[in-house]
Tab-separated table of C-alpha atoms in Angstrom:
chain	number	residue	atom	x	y	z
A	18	UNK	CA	129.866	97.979	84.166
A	19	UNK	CA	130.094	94.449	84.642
A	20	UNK	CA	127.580	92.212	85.459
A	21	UNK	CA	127.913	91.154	89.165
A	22	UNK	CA	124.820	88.509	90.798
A	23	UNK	CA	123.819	89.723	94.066
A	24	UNK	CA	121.160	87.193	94.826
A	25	UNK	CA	123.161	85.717	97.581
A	26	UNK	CA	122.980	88.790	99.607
A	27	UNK	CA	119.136	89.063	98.887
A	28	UNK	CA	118.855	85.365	100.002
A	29	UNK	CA	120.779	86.603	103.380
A	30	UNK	CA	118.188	89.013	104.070
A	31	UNK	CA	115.452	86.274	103.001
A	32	UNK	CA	117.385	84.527	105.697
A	33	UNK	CA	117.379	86.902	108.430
A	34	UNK	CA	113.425	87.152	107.692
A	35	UNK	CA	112.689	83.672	108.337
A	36	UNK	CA	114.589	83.589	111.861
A	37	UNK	CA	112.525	87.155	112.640
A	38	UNK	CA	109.505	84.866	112.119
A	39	UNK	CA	108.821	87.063	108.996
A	40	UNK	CA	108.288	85.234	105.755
A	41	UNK	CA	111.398	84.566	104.290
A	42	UNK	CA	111.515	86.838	100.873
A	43	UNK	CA	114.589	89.521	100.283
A	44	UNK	CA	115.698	92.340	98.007
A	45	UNK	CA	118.512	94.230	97.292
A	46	UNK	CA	118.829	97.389	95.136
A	47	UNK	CA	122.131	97.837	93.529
A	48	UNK	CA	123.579	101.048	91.865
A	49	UNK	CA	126.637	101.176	89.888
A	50	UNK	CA	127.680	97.409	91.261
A	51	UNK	CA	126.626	98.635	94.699
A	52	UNK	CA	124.185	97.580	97.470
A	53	UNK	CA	122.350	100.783	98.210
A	54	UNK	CA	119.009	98.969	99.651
A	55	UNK	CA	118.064	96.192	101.476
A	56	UNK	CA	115.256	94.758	103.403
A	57	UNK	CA	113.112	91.912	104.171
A	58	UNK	CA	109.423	91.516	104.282
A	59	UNK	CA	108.396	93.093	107.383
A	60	UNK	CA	104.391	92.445	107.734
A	61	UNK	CA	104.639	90.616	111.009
A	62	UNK	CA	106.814	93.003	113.145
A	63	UNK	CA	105.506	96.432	111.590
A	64	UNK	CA	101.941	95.277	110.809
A	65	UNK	CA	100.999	96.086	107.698
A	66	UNK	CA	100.589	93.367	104.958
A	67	UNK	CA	101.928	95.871	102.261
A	68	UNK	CA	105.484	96.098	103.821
A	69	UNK	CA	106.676	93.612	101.171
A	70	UNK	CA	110.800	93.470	101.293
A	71	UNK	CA	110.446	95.406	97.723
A	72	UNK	CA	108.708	98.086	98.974
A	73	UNK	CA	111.069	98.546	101.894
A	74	UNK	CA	113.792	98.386	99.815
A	75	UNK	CA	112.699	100.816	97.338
A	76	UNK	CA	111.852	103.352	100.127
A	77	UNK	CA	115.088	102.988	101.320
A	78	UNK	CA	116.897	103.680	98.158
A	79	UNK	CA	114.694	106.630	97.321
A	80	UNK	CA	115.680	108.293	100.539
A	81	UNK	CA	119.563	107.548	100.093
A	82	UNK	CA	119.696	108.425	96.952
A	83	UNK	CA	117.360	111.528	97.934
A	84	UNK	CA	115.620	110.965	94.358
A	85	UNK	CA	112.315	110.434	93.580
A	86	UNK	CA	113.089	107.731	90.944
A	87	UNK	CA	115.493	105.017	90.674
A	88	UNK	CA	116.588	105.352	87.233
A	89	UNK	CA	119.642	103.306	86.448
A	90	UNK	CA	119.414	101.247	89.882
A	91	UNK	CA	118.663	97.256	89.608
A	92	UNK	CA	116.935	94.805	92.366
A	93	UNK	CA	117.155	91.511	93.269
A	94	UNK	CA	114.528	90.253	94.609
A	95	UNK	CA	114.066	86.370	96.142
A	96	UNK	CA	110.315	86.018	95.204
A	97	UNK	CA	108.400	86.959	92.349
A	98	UNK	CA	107.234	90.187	92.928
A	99	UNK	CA	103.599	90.859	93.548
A	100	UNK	CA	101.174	93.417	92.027
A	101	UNK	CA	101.617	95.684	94.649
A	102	UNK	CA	105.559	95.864	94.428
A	103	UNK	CA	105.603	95.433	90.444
A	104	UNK	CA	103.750	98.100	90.220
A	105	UNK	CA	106.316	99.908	92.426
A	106	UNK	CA	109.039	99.340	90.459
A	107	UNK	CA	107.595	100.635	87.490
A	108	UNK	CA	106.253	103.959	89.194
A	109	UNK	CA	110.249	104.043	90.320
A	110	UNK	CA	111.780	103.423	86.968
A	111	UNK	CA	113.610	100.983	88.534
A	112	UNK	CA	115.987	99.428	85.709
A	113	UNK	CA	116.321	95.226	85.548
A	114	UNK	CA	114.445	93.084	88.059
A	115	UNK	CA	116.615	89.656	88.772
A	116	UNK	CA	113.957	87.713	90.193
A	117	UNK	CA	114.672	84.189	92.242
A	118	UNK	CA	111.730	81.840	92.622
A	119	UNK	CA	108.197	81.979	90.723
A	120	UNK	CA	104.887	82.836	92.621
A	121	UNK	CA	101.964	81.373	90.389
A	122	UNK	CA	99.364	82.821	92.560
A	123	UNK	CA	100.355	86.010	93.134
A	124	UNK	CA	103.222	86.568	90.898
A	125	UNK	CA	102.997	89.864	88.560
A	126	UNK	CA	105.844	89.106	86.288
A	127	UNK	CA	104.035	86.570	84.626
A	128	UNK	CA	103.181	84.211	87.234
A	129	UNK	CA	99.758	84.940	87.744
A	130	UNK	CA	99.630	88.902	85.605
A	131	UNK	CA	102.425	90.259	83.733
A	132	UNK	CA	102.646	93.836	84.755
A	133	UNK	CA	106.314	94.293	82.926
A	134	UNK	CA	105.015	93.740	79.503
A	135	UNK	CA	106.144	95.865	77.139
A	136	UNK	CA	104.075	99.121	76.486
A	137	UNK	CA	101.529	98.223	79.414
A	138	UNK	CA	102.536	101.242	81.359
A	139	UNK	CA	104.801	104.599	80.901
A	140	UNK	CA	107.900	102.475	82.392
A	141	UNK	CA	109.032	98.687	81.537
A	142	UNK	CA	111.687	97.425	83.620
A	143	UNK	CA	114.272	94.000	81.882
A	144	UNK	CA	113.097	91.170	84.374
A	145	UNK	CA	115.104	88.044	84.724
A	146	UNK	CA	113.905	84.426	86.397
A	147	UNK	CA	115.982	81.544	87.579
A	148	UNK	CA	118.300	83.416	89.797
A	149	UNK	CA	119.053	80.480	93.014
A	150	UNK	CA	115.227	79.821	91.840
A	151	UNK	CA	115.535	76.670	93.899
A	152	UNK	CA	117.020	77.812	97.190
A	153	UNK	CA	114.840	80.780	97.398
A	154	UNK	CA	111.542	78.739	96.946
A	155	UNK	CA	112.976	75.936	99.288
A	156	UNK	CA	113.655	78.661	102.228
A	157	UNK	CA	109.639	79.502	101.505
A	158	UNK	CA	108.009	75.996	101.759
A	159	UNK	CA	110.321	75.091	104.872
A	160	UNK	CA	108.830	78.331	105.995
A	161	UNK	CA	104.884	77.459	105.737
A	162	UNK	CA	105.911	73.655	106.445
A	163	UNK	CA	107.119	74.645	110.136
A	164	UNK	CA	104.521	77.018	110.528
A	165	UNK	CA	102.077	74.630	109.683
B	24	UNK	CA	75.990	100.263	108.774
B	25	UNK	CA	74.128	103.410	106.570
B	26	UNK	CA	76.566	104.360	103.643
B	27	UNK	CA	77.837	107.671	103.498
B	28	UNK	CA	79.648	109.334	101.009
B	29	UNK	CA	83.408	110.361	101.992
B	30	UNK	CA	84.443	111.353	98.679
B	31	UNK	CA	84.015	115.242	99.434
B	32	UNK	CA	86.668	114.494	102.041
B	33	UNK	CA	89.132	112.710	99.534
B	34	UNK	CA	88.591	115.864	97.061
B	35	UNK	CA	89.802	118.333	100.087
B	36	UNK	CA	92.627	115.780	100.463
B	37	UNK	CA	93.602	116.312	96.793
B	38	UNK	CA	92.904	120.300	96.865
B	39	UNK	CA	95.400	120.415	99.643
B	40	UNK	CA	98.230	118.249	97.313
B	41	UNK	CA	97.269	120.725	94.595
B	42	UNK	CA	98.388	124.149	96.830
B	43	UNK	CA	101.151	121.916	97.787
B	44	UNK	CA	102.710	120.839	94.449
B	45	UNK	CA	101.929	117.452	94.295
B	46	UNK	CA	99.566	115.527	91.645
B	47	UNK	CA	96.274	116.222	93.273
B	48	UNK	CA	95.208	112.811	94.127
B	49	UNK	CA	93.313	112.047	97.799
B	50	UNK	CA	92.270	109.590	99.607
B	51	UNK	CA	90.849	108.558	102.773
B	52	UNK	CA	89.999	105.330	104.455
B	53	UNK	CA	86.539	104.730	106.762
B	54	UNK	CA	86.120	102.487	109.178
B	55	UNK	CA	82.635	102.269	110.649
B	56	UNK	CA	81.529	105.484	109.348
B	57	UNK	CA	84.724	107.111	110.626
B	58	UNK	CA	87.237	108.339	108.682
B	59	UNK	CA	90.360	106.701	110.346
B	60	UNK	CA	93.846	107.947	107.753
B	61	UNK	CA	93.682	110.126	105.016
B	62	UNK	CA	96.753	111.052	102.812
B	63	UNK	CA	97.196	113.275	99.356
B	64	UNK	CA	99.942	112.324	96.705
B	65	UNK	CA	103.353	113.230	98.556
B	66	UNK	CA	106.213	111.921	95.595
B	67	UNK	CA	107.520	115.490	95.258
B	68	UNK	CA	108.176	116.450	99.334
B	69	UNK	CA	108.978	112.588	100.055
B	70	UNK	CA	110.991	112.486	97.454
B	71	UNK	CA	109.808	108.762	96.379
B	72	UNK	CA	107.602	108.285	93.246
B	73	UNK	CA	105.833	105.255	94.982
B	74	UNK	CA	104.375	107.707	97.451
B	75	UNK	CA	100.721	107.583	96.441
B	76	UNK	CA	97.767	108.889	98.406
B	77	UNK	CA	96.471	105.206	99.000
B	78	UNK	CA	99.458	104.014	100.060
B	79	UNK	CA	100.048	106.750	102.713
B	80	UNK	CA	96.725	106.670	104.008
B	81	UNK	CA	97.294	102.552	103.869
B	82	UNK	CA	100.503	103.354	105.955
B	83	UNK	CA	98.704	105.285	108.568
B	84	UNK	CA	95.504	103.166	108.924
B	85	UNK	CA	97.532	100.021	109.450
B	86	UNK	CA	99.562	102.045	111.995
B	87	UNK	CA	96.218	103.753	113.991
B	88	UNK	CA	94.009	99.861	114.225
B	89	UNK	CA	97.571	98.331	115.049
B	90	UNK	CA	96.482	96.086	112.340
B	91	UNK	CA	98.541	94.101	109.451
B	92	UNK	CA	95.288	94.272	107.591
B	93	UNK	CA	92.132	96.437	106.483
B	94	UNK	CA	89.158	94.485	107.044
B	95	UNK	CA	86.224	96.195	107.093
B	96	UNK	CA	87.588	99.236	106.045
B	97	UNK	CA	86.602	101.335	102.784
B	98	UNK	CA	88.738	103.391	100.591
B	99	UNK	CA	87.650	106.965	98.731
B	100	UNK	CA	90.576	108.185	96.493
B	101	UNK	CA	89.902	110.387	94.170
B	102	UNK	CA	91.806	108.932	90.856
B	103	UNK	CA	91.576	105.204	89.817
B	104	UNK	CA	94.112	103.213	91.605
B	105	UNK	CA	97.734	102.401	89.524
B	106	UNK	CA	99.136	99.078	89.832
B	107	UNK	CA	100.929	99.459	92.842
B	108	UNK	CA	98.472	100.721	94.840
B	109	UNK	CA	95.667	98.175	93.623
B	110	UNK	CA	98.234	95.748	94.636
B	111	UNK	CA	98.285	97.215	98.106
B	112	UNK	CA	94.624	97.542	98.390
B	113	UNK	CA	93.934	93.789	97.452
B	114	UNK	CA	97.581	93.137	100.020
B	115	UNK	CA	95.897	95.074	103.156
B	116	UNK	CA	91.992	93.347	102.334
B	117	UNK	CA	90.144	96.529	102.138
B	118	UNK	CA	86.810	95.791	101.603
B	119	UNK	CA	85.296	98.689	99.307
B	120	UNK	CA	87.200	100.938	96.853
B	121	UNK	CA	84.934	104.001	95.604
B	122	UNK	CA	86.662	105.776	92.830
B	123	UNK	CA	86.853	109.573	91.074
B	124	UNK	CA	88.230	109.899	87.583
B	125	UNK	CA	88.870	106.978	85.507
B	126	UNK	CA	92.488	106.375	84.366
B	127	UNK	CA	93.090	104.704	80.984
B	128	UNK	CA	96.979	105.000	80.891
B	129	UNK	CA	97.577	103.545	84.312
B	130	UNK	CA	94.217	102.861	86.377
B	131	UNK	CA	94.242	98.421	87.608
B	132	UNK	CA	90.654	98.596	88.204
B	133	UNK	CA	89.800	98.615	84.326
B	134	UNK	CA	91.080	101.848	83.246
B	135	UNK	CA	94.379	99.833	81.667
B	136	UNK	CA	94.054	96.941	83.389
B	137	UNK	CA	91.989	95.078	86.188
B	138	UNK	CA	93.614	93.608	89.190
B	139	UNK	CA	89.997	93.752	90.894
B	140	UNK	CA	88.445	91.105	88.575
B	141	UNK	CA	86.948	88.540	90.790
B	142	UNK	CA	89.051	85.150	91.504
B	143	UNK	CA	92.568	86.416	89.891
B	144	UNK	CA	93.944	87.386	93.642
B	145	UNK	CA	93.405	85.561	96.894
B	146	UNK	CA	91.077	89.135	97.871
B	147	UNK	CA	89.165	91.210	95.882
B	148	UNK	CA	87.656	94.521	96.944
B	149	UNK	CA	84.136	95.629	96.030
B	150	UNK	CA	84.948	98.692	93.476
B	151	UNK	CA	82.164	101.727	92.698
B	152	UNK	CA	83.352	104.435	90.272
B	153	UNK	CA	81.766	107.527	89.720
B	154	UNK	CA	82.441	109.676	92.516
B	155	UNK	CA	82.406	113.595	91.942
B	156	UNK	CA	84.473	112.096	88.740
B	157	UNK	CA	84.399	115.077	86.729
B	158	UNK	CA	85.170	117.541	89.887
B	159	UNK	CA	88.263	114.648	91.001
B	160	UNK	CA	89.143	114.802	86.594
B	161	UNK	CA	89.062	118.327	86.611
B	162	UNK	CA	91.531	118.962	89.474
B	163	UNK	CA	94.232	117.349	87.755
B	164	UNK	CA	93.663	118.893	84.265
B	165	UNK	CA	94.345	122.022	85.934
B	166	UNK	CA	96.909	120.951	87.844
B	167	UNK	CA	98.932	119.654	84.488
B	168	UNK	CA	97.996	122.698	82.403
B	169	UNK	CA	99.470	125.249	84.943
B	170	UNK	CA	102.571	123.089	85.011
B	171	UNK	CA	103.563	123.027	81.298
């Protein structure tokens, strides 16, 4: 299977998040060079702080692929993933993490913790930075700049 | 505010996941001296391996104050809280997390890691352990002998 870079179409949902007033981070899950998930963070409009675009995604998978795990799937995700959704991904078995920009403070791929190192926990996904790094932090700071 | 001890109610939580198939794990959340969600484990019927007892009961509390966050509230869950769902619990600002059993392989608050040390996240919970431990312990260890 080649590799294909779907960050663009996680930026597009980062995107769509930032006109719904929603703060502008996106993920895609991809199976077999296929979008099978996607979703933005959602906190605002569904109230609850731990709708993360991650977490969203990865329920969404779960229930099309009507599997409890997501062995063999990949996400793309536009923001460091935090505890919370790092720790999702490994209870998931989700396979590679392509991650876009760095979050220092709350980042668990190394920003701030490093959840994903090897033979922390039962599962260790392949995590890769630098994906549009720049765009997807840019879309963030414009995002707290105009709501500031 | 007198404390009172809703751990009883997490264990009957976890009883009912065990008659139901699922990793007995349980959890409730109190606001006020009122217990406001309460969830068990659901991975196997929900088909989604991130489907934790905190997070559920997280899911409905959020949904019954109408409320993005937790503030004031208090968790009971009767196993130490994995990655994920520390994640959540520092995401949603719950203010106390009283624990069961310990877990070494995959507890974050000290068991294999601790995402509840003071400073490293922009909230951090009060945590108590040592609630009906050995009763919350025991429950599993049953539950994983019957199933080999």
């Amino acid at each position: 299977m080649k590799y294909k870079n779907f960050m663009p179409c996680a930026l597009d949902m980062a995107k769509l998040a930032f006109e719904r007033g929603e703060v502008p981070v996106g993920a895609v899950i991809v199976k077999d060079g296929e979008i099978i998930a996607s979703a933005h963070n959602e906190t605002e409009s569904s109230n609850n702080a731990s709708h993360h675009a991650e977490i969203l995604a990865i329920e969404r998978a779960c229930r099309k692929l009507n599997n409890k795990y997501l062995i063999g799937c990949d996400l793309f995700v536009t923001l460091e993933p935090c505890a919370m959704c790092a720790g999702a991904i490994i209870n998931v078995k989700l396979n590679r993490v392509y991650i876009g920009a760095e979050d220092k403070l709350c980042g668990a791929a190394g920003g701030k913790v490093n959840l994903f190192e090897k033979g922390l926990f039962n599962h260790t996904p392949e995590v890769y930075f630098g994906f549009s790094a720049d765009e997807c932090s840019r879309l963030l700071k414009d995002f707290f700049a105009q709501k500031r």
